[in-house]
Coordinates of N, CA and C in Angstrom, one line a residue:
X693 N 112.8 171.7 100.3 CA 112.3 170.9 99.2 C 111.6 169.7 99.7
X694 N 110.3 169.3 98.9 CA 109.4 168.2 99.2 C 108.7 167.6 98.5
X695 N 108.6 166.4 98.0 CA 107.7 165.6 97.3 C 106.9 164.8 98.1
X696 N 106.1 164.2 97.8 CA 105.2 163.5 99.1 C 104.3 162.8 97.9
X697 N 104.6 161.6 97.9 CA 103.3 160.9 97.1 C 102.2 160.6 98.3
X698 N 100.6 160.4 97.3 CA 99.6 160.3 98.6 C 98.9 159.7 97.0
X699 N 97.7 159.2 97.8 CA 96.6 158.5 96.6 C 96.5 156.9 96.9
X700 N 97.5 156.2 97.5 CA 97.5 154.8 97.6 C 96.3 153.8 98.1
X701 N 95.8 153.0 98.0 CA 94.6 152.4 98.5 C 94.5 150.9 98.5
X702 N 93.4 150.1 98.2 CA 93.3 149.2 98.0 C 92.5 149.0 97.2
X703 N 92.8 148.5 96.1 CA 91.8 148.2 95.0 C 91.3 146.6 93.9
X704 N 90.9 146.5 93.5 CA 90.6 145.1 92.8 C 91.2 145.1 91.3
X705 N 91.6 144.0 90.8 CA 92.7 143.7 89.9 C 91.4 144.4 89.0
X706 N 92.0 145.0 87.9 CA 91.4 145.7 86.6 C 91.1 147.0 87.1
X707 N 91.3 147.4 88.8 CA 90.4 149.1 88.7 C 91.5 149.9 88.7
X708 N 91.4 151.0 88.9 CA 92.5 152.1 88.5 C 92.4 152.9 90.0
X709 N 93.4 153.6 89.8 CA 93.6 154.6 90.7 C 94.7 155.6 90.3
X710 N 94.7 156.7 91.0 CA 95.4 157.8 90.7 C 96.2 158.4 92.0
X711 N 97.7 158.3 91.9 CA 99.1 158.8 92.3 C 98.9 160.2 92.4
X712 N 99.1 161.0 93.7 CA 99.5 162.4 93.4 C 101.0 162.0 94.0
X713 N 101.5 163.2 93.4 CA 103.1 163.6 93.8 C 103.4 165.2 93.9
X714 N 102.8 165.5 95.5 CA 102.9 167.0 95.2 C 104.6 167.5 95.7
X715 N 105.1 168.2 94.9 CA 106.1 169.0 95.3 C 106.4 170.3 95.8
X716 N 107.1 170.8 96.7 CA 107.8 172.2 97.2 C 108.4 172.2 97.3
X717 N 108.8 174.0 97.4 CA 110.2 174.4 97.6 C 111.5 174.6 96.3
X718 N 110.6 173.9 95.0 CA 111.2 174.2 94.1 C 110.6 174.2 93.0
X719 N 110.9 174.4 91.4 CA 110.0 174.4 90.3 C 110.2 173.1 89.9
X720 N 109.3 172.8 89.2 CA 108.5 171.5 88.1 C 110.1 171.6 86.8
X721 N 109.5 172.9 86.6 CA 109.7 173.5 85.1 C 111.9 172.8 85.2
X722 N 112.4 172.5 86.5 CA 114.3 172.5 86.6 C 114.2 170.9 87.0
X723 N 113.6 170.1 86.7 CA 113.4 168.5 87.0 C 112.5 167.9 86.6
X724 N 113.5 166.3 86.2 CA 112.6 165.5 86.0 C 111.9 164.8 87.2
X725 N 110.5 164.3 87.1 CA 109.8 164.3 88.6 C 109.9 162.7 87.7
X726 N 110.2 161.6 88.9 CA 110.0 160.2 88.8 C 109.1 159.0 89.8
X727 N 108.3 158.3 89.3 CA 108.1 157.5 90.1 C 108.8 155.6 90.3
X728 N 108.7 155.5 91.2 CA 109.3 154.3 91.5 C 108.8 153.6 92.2
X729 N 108.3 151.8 92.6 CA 108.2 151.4 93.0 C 108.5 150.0 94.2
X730 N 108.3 149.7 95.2 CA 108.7 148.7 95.9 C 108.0 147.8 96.2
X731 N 107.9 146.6 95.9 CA 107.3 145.3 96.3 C 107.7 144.6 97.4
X732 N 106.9 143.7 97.9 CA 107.3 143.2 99.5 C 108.7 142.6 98.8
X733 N 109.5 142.5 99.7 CA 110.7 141.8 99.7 C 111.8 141.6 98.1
X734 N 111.5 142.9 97.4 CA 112.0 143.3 96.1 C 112.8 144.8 96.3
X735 N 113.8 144.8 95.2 CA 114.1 146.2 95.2 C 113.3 147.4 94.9
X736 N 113.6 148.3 95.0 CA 112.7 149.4 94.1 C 113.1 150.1 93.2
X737 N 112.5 149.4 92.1 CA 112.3 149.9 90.8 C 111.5 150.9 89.9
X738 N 111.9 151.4 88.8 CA 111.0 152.4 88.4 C 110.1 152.3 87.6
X739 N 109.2 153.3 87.6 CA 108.2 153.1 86.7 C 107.9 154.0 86.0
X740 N 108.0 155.5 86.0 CA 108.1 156.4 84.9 C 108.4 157.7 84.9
X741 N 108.8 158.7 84.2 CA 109.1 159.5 84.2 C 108.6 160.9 83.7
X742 N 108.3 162.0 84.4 CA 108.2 163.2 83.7 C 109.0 164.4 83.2
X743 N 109.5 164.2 82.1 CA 111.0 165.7 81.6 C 110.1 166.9 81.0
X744 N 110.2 167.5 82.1 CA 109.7 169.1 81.9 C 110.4 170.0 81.1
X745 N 111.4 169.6 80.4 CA 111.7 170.3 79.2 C 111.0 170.3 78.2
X746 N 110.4 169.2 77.7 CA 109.6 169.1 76.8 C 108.4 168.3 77.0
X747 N 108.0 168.1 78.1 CA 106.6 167.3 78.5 C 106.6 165.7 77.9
X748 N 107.9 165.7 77.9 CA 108.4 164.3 77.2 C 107.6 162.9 78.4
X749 N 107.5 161.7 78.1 CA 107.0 161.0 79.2 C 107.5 159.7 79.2
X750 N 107.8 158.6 79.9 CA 108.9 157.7 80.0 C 108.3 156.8 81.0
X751 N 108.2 155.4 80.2 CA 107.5 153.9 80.9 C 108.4 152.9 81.4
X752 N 108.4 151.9 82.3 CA 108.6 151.0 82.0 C 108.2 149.8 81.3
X753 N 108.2 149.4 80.7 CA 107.9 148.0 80.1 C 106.5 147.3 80.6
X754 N 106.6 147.3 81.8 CA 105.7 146.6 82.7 C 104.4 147.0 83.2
X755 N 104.3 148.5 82.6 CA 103.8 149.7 82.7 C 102.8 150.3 81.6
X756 N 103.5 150.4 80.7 CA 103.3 150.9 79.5 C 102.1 150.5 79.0
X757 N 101.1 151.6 78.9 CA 99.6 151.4 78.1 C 98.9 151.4 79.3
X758 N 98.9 151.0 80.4 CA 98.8 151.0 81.7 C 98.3 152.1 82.2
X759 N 99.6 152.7 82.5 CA 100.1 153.8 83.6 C 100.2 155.3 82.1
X760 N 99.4 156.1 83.3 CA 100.1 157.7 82.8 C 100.7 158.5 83.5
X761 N 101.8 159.4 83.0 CA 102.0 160.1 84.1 C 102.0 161.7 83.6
X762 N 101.8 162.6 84.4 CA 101.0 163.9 83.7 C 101.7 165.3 84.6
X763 N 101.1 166.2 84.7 CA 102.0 167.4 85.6 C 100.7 168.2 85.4
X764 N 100.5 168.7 86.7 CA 99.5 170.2 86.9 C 100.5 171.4 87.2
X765 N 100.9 172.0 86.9 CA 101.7 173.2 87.1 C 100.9 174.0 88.0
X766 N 99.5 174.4 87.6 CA 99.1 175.2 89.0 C 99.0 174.1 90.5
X767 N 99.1 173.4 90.5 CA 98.9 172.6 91.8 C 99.9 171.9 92.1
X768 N 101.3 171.9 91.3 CA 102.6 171.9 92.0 C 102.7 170.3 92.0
X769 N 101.9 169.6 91.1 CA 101.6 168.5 91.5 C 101.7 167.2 90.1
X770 N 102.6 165.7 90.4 CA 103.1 165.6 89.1 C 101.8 163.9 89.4
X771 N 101.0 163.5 88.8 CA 100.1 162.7 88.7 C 100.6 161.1 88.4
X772 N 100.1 160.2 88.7 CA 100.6 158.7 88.0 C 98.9 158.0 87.9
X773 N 98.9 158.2 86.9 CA 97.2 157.0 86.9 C 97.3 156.1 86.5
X774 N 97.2 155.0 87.2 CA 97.1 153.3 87.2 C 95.5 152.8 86.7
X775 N 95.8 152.0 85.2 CA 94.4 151.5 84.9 C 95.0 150.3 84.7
X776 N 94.0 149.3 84.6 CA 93.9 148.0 84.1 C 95.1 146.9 85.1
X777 N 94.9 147.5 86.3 CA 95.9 147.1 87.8 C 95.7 145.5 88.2
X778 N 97.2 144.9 88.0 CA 97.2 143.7 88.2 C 97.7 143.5 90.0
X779 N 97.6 142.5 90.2 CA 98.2 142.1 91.4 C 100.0 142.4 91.6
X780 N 100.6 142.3 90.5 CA 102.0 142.5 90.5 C 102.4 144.4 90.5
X781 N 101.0 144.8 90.3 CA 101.6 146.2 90.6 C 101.5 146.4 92.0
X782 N 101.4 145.1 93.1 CA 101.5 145.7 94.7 C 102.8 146.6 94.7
X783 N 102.6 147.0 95.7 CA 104.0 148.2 96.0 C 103.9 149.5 96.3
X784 N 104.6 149.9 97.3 CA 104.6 151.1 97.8 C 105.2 151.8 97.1
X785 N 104.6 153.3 96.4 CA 104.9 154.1 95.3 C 105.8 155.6 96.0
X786 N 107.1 155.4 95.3 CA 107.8 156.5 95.6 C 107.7 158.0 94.7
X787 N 108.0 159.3 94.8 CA 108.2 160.0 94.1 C 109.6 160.9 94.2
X788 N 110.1 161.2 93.4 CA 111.8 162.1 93.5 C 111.9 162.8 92.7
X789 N 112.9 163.4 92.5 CA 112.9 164.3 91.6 C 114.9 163.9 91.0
X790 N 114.4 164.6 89.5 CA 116.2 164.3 89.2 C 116.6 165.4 88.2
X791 N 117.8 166.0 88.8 CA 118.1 167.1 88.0 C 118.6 166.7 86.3
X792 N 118.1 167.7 86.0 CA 118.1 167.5 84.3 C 119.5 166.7 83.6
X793 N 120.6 167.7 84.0 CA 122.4 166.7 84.0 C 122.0 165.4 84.4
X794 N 121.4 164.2 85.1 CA 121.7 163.2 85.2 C 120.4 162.5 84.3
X795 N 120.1 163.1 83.5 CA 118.5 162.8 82.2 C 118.8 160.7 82.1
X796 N 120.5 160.7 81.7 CA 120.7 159.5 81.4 C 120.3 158.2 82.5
X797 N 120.6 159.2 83.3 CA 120.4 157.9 84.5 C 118.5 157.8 84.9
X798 N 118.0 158.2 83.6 CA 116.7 158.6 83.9 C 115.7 157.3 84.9
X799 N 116.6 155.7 84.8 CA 115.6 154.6 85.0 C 116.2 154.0 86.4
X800 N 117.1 155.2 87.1 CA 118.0 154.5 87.9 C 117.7 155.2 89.5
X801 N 117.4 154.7 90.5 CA 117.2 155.7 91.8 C 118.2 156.5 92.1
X802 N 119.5 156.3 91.4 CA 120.8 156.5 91.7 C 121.2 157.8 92.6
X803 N 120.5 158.9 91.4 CA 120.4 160.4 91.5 C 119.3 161.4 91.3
X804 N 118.4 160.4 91.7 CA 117.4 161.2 92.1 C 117.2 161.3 93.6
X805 N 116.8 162.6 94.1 CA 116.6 163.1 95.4 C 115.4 163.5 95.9
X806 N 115.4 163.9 97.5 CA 114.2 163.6 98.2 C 113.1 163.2 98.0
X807 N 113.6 162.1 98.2 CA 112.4 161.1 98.2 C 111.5 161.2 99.4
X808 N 110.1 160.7 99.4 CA 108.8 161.3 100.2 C 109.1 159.7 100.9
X809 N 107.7 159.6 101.6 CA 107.2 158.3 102.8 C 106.8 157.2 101.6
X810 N 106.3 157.8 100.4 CA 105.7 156.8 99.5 C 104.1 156.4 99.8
X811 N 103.7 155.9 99.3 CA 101.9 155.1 99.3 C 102.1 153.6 98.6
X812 N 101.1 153.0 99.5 CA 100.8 152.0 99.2 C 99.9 151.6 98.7
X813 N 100.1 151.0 97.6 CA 99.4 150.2 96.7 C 98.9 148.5 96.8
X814 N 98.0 148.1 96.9 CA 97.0 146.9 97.0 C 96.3 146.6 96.1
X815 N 96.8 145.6 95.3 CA 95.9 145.1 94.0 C 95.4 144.0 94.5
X816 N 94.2 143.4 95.0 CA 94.0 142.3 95.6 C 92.2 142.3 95.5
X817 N 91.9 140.8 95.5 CA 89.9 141.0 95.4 C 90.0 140.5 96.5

């Protein structure tokens, strides 16, 4: 089993970019796939969620209107697109996965598993 976020860059406050989160070794369709993020010298917190039960989709606050998050089923691969990127979205971007029984803990790193190396993200002019 593997998730691997990649897409990270450097970019200028207002431009966007796009998060892949490819996964193996197991199906999309039996987890929720999550991203999360880390700031220099901050915890890492989350930022949204995909429930492949129902293609349901889940923000944070800080996020929201922002950020999308999407799923390609043929390419194994679960998307985060960042628009209208502030400086405070610096942070190296994680992806995990969380089995469906812990749905509640949806906002928490708690129980979600294998986590990738992550990408870095640079909102800076």
């Amino acid at each position: 089993v593997q998730l691997q976020a990649s897409g990270g860059g450097l970019v200028q406050p207002g431009g966007s970019l796009r998060l892949s989160c490819a996964a193996s070794g197991f199906t999309l369709d039996d987890y929720v796939v999550g991203w999360f993020r880390q700031a220099p010298g901050k915890e890492r917190r989350w930022v949204s969620s995909f429930d492949s039960r129902d293609d349901t989709t889940y923000y944070a606050d800080s996020v929201k209107g922002r950020f999308t998050i999407s799923r390609d089923d043929a390419k194994h691969t679960v998307y985060l697109q960042m628009s209208s990127l502030k400086p405070e979205d610096t942070a190296i971007y994680y992806c995990a996965r969380l089995p469906h029984n812990f749905f509640r803990l949806l906002k928490f790193e708690k129980k979600y598993e294998y986590w990738g190396q992550g990408t870095l993200v640079t909102v800076s002019s």
